[in-house]
Amino acid sequence: MLSNRFNQALTFAAELHGNQQRKGSGVPYVAHLLGVTSIALEYGANEDEAIAALLHDAIEDQGGAATGAEIRRRFGDTVATIVEACTDADSTPKPPWRERKELYLSHLPTASPSVLLVSASDKLHNSRSILQDYRAVGEGVWDRFKGGKTGTLWYYRALVEAFRPTAVNPWLFAELERTVMAIEQLALDPSEITG
């Protein structure tokens, strides 16, 4: 099902993100890329979508438009188009956080099924990580995010509402919604933190 092209993308992603870590956790960033790709594959991704999942943060975090052009050269228009649509900023410095998130949310209703699959896989992996870290470290988890507690909770609820009317896989959407609800419930009653 996956060819040597996927292997090349895996190597490229590891090269691009090899020095990155997840916010506040020290986990190598490639773990996130593998997690997103795993979710996308579990929900039916084809090879282009799986490669885009591996590279979904490459433009945003590792070189902007030049990296986007390299993705297009190496992996083709379909992969590059998905990655571009999963990017909320390709400039440095990035626009203000809320502005970027609102713009990202506004494009989801018209996004292609491939973009929706990769984006929702990314947001599910992120929300699972937030939930796990929240249980482990408590309220301090919000210090990792530019939006803080209020902004992060707003963004993930807004993502759920933006994905709801789309053609994203219904089982993937349901899992994202359940995970976001678990974060919201824990945020309302942090005494349930078990860490």
mmCIF file of C-alpha atoms in Angstrom:
data_model
loop_
_atom_site.group_PDB
_atom_site.id
_atom_site.type_symbol
_atom_site.label_atom_id
_atom_site.label_comp_id
_atom_site.label_asym_id
_atom_site.label_seq_id
_atom_site.Cartn_x
_atom_site.Cartn_y
_atom_site.Cartn_z
ATOM 1 C CA MET A 1 0.000 0.000 0.000
ATOM 2 C CA LEU A 2 2.806 2.441 0.811
ATOM 3 C CA SER A 3 5.672 2.733 -1.640
ATOM 4 C CA ASN A 4 9.250 3.921 -1.364
ATOM 5 C CA ARG A 5 7.861 7.428 -1.917
ATOM 6 C CA PHE A 6 6.358 7.251 1.578
ATOM 7 C CA ASN A 7 9.716 6.134 2.966
ATOM 8 C CA GLN A 8 11.363 9.127 1.289
ATOM 9 C CA ALA A 9 8.776 11.436 2.865
ATOM 10 C CA LEU A 10 9.391 9.873 6.269
ATOM 11 C CA THR A 11 13.112 10.519 5.940
ATOM 12 C CA PHE A 12 12.496 14.076 4.713
ATOM 13 C CA ALA A 13 10.127 14.795 7.622
ATOM 14 C CA ALA A 14 12.680 13.442 10.114
ATOM 15 C CA GLU A 15 15.382 15.633 8.567
ATOM 16 C CA LEU A 16 13.194 18.747 8.653
ATOM 17 C CA HIS A 17 11.889 18.298 12.190
ATOM 18 C CA GLY A 18 14.763 16.352 13.769
ATOM 19 C CA ASN A 19 15.731 19.157 16.153
ATOM 20 C CA GLN A 20 12.185 20.044 17.242
ATOM 21 C CA GLN A 21 10.382 18.984 20.406
ATOM 22 C CA ARG A 22 6.714 19.097 21.359
ATOM 23 C CA LYS A 23 5.724 22.146 23.413
ATOM 24 C CA GLY A 24 6.727 21.699 27.022
ATOM 25 C CA SER A 25 7.032 17.921 26.929
ATOM 26 C CA GLY A 26 10.463 17.295 25.448
ATOM 27 C CA VAL A 27 8.972 14.605 23.189
ATOM 28 C CA PRO A 28 10.673 14.580 19.773
ATOM 29 C CA TYR A 29 8.420 16.358 17.274
ATOM 30 C CA VAL A 30 8.599 13.460 14.863
ATOM 31 C CA ALA A 31 6.380 11.544 17.334
ATOM 32 C CA HIS A 32 3.577 13.990 16.490
ATOM 33 C CA LEU A 33 4.126 13.558 12.757
ATOM 34 C CA LEU A 34 4.016 9.778 13.103
ATOM 35 C CA GLY A 35 0.923 10.003 15.302
ATOM 36 C CA VAL A 36 -0.946 12.172 12.808
ATOM 37 C CA THR A 37 0.065 9.868 9.968
ATOM 38 C CA SER A 38 -1.046 6.821 11.915
ATOM 39 C CA ILE A 39 -4.467 8.360 12.570
ATOM 40 C CA ALA A 40 -4.850 9.390 8.926
ATOM 41 C CA LEU A 41 -3.970 5.876 7.747
ATOM 42 C CA GLU A 42 -6.345 4.306 10.270
ATOM 43 C CA TYR A 43 -9.132 6.465 8.824
ATOM 44 C CA GLY A 44 -8.407 5.547 5.218
ATOM 45 C CA ALA A 45 -5.621 7.830 3.975
ATOM 46 C CA ASN A 46 -4.095 7.017 0.618
ATOM 47 C CA GLU A 47 -0.364 7.452 0.064
ATOM 48 C CA ASP A 48 -0.581 11.137 -0.912
ATOM 49 C CA GLU A 49 -2.632 11.884 2.195
ATOM 50 C CA ALA A 50 -0.244 9.878 4.391
ATOM 51 C CA ILE A 51 2.740 11.776 2.985
ATOM 52 C CA ALA A 52 0.924 15.072 3.541
ATOM 53 C CA ALA A 53 0.266 13.991 7.139
ATOM 54 C CA LEU A 54 3.997 13.425 7.636
ATOM 55 C CA LEU A 55 4.748 16.861 6.198
ATOM 56 C CA HIS A 56 1.725 18.825 7.428
ATOM 57 C CA ASP A 57 3.803 21.185 9.619
ATOM 58 C CA ALA A 58 6.830 21.462 7.334
ATOM 59 C CA ILE A 59 5.878 24.744 5.636
ATOM 60 C CA GLU A 60 4.723 26.360 8.864
ATOM 61 C CA ASP A 61 7.681 25.317 11.014
ATOM 62 C CA GLN A 62 10.552 24.574 8.645
ATOM 63 C CA GLY A 63 11.139 27.100 5.921
ATOM 64 C CA GLY A 64 7.886 28.542 4.634
ATOM 65 C CA ALA A 65 7.320 28.821 0.887
ATOM 66 C CA ALA A 66 10.747 27.398 0.019
ATOM 67 C CA THR A 67 9.890 24.195 1.882
ATOM 68 C CA GLY A 68 6.512 24.137 0.165
ATOM 69 C CA ALA A 69 8.227 24.319 -3.221
ATOM 70 C CA GLU A 70 10.551 21.467 -2.221
ATOM 71 C CA ILE A 71 7.579 19.338 -1.131
ATOM 72 C CA ARG A 72 5.924 20.019 -4.498
ATOM 73 C CA ARG A 73 9.125 19.071 -6.355
ATOM 74 C CA ARG A 74 9.679 15.859 -4.389
ATOM 75 C CA PHE A 75 6.132 14.633 -3.815
ATOM 76 C CA GLY A 76 3.897 16.364 -6.340
ATOM 77 C CA ASP A 77 1.049 18.835 -6.520
ATOM 78 C CA THR A 78 -1.492 16.787 -4.568
ATOM 79 C CA VAL A 79 0.721 16.439 -1.491
ATOM 80 C CA ALA A 80 1.859 20.068 -1.653
ATOM 81 C CA THR A 81 -1.709 21.339 -1.947
ATOM 82 C CA ILE A 82 -2.799 19.370 1.144
ATOM 83 C CA VAL A 83 0.193 20.575 3.162
ATOM 84 C CA GLU A 84 -0.400 24.183 2.093
ATOM 85 C CA ALA A 85 -4.041 23.931 3.203
ATOM 86 C CA CYS A 86 -2.972 22.543 6.598
ATOM 87 C CA THR A 87 -0.624 25.499 7.141
ATOM 88 C CA ASP A 88 -1.934 28.416 9.178
ATOM 89 C CA ALA A 89 1.091 30.670 8.470
ATOM 90 C CA ASP A 90 4.105 30.477 6.207
ATOM 91 C CA SER A 91 5.734 33.784 7.111
ATOM 92 C CA THR A 92 8.090 34.934 9.848
ATOM 93 C CA PRO A 93 7.066 36.499 12.077
ATOM 94 C CA LYS A 94 3.702 34.786 12.109
ATOM 95 C CA PRO A 95 0.538 36.903 12.232
ATOM 96 C CA PRO A 96 -1.181 37.179 15.630
ATOM 97 C CA TRP A 97 -2.371 33.840 17.066
ATOM 98 C CA ARG A 98 -6.133 34.502 17.084
ATOM 99 C CA GLU A 99 -6.069 35.920 13.563
ATOM 100 C CA ARG A 100 -4.254 32.813 12.253
ATOM 101 C CA LYS A 101 -6.668 30.452 13.975
ATOM 102 C CA GLU A 102 -9.767 32.273 12.723
ATOM 103 C CA LEU A 103 -8.410 32.229 9.169
ATOM 104 C CA TYR A 104 -7.652 28.514 9.438
ATOM 105 C CA LEU A 105 -11.156 27.792 10.737
ATOM 106 C CA SER A 106 -12.741 29.815 7.931
ATOM 107 C CA HIS A 107 -11.256 27.622 5.201
ATOM 108 C CA LEU A 108 -12.406 24.271 6.616
ATOM 109 C CA PRO A 109 -15.982 24.363 5.233
ATOM 110 C CA THR A 110 -14.657 24.425 1.672
ATOM 111 C CA ALA A 111 -11.601 22.213 2.169
ATOM 112 C CA SER A 112 -11.190 19.029 0.144
ATOM 113 C CA PRO A 113 -11.787 15.631 1.769
ATOM 114 C CA SER A 114 -8.016 15.042 1.725
ATOM 115 C CA VAL A 115 -7.322 18.285 3.584
ATOM 116 C CA LEU A 116 -10.102 17.525 6.070
ATOM 117 C CA LEU A 117 -8.669 14.065 6.748
ATOM 118 C CA VAL A 118 -5.137 15.326 7.410
ATOM 119 C CA SER A 119 -6.298 18.368 9.362
ATOM 120 C CA ALA A 120 -8.696 16.405 11.571
ATOM 121 C CA SER A 121 -6.012 13.753 12.169
ATOM 122 C CA ASP A 122 -3.639 16.528 13.281
ATOM 123 C CA LYS A 123 -6.229 18.097 15.574
ATOM 124 C CA LEU A 124 -7.147 14.715 17.059
ATOM 125 C CA HIS A 125 -3.521 13.928 17.829
ATOM 126 C CA ASN A 126 -3.031 17.400 19.322
ATOM 127 C CA SER A 127 -6.158 17.157 21.453
ATOM 128 C CA ARG A 128 -5.198 13.693 22.714
ATOM 129 C CA SER A 129 -1.796 15.092 23.671
ATOM 130 C CA ILE A 130 -3.398 18.033 25.479
ATOM 131 C CA LEU A 131 -5.693 15.692 27.390
ATOM 132 C CA GLN A 132 -2.847 13.354 28.351
ATOM 133 C CA ASP A 133 -0.563 16.219 29.394
ATOM 134 C CA TYR A 134 -3.379 17.962 31.282
ATOM 135 C CA ARG A 135 -3.946 14.823 33.312
ATOM 136 C CA ALA A 136 -0.208 14.593 34.013
ATOM 137 C CA VAL A 137 0.734 18.210 34.784
ATOM 138 C CA GLY A 138 -2.565 19.949 35.486
ATOM 139 C CA GLU A 139 -3.291 23.597 34.804
ATOM 140 C CA GLY A 140 0.337 24.269 33.862
ATOM 141 C CA VAL A 141 -0.357 22.643 30.507
ATOM 142 C CA TRP A 142 -1.995 25.861 29.312
ATOM 143 C CA ASP A 143 1.293 27.763 29.660
ATOM 144 C CA ARG A 144 2.525 25.861 26.589
ATOM 145 C CA PHE A 145 -0.011 27.498 24.295
ATOM 146 C CA LYS A 146 -0.087 31.044 22.936
ATOM 147 C CA GLY A 147 -3.844 31.092 23.421
ATOM 148 C CA GLY A 148 -3.569 30.027 27.062
ATOM 149 C CA LYS A 149 -6.427 28.077 28.599
ATOM 150 C CA THR A 150 -9.256 30.255 27.307
ATOM 151 C CA GLY A 151 -7.933 30.557 23.770
ATOM 152 C CA THR A 152 -6.998 26.896 23.449
ATOM 153 C CA LEU A 153 -10.401 25.733 24.692
ATOM 154 C CA TRP A 154 -12.081 28.179 22.292
ATOM 155 C CA TYR A 155 -9.984 26.959 19.352
ATOM 156 C CA TYR A 156 -10.626 23.251 19.857
ATOM 157 C CA ARG A 157 -14.366 23.789 20.338
ATOM 158 C CA ALA A 158 -14.373 25.986 17.213
ATOM 159 C CA LEU A 159 -12.552 23.229 15.301
ATOM 160 C CA VAL A 160 -15.220 20.720 16.290
ATOM 161 C CA GLU A 161 -17.944 23.077 15.112
ATOM 162 C CA ALA A 162 -16.067 23.819 11.865
ATOM 163 C CA PHE A 163 -15.576 20.125 11.082
ATOM 164 C CA ARG A 164 -19.168 19.174 11.995
ATOM 165 C CA PRO A 165 -20.835 20.102 8.659
ATOM 166 C CA THR A 166 -17.950 18.930 6.473
ATOM 167 C CA ALA A 167 -17.294 15.664 4.703
ATOM 168 C CA VAL A 168 -14.634 14.605 7.187
ATOM 169 C CA ASN A 169 -14.810 10.921 8.138
ATOM 170 C CA PRO A 170 -17.684 10.656 10.678
ATOM 171 C CA TRP A 171 -15.783 8.261 12.967
ATOM 172 C CA LEU A 172 -12.735 10.523 12.978
ATOM 173 C CA PHE A 173 -14.954 13.514 13.724
ATOM 174 C CA ALA A 174 -16.685 11.652 16.562
ATOM 175 C CA GLU A 175 -13.337 10.779 18.141
ATOM 176 C CA LEU A 176 -12.166 14.395 17.877
ATOM 177 C CA GLU A 177 -15.401 15.631 19.439
ATOM 178 C CA ARG A 178 -15.161 13.096 22.299
ATOM 179 C CA THR A 179 -11.575 14.097 23.020
ATOM 180 C CA VAL A 180 -12.334 17.825 22.995
ATOM 181 C CA MET A 181 -15.308 17.224 25.294
ATOM 182 C CA ALA A 182 -13.045 15.325 27.708
ATOM 183 C CA ILE A 183 -10.648 18.288 27.780
ATOM 184 C CA GLU A 184 -13.529 20.693 28.375
ATOM 185 C CA GLN A 185 -14.936 18.563 31.204
ATOM 186 C CA LEU A 186 -11.538 18.327 32.869
ATOM 187 C CA ALA A 187 -11.041 22.083 32.482
ATOM 188 C CA LEU A 188 -14.361 22.669 34.249
ATOM 189 C CA ASP A 189 -13.379 20.360 37.114
ATOM 190 C CA PRO A 190 -9.578 20.152 37.392
ATOM 191 C CA SER A 191 -9.968 18.159 40.658
ATOM 192 C CA GLU A 192 -10.359 15.090 38.419
ATOM 193 C CA ILE A 193 -6.712 15.342 37.313
ATOM 194 C CA THR A 194 -5.116 12.042 38.234
ATOM 195 C CA GLY A 195 -1.440 12.845 37.554
#
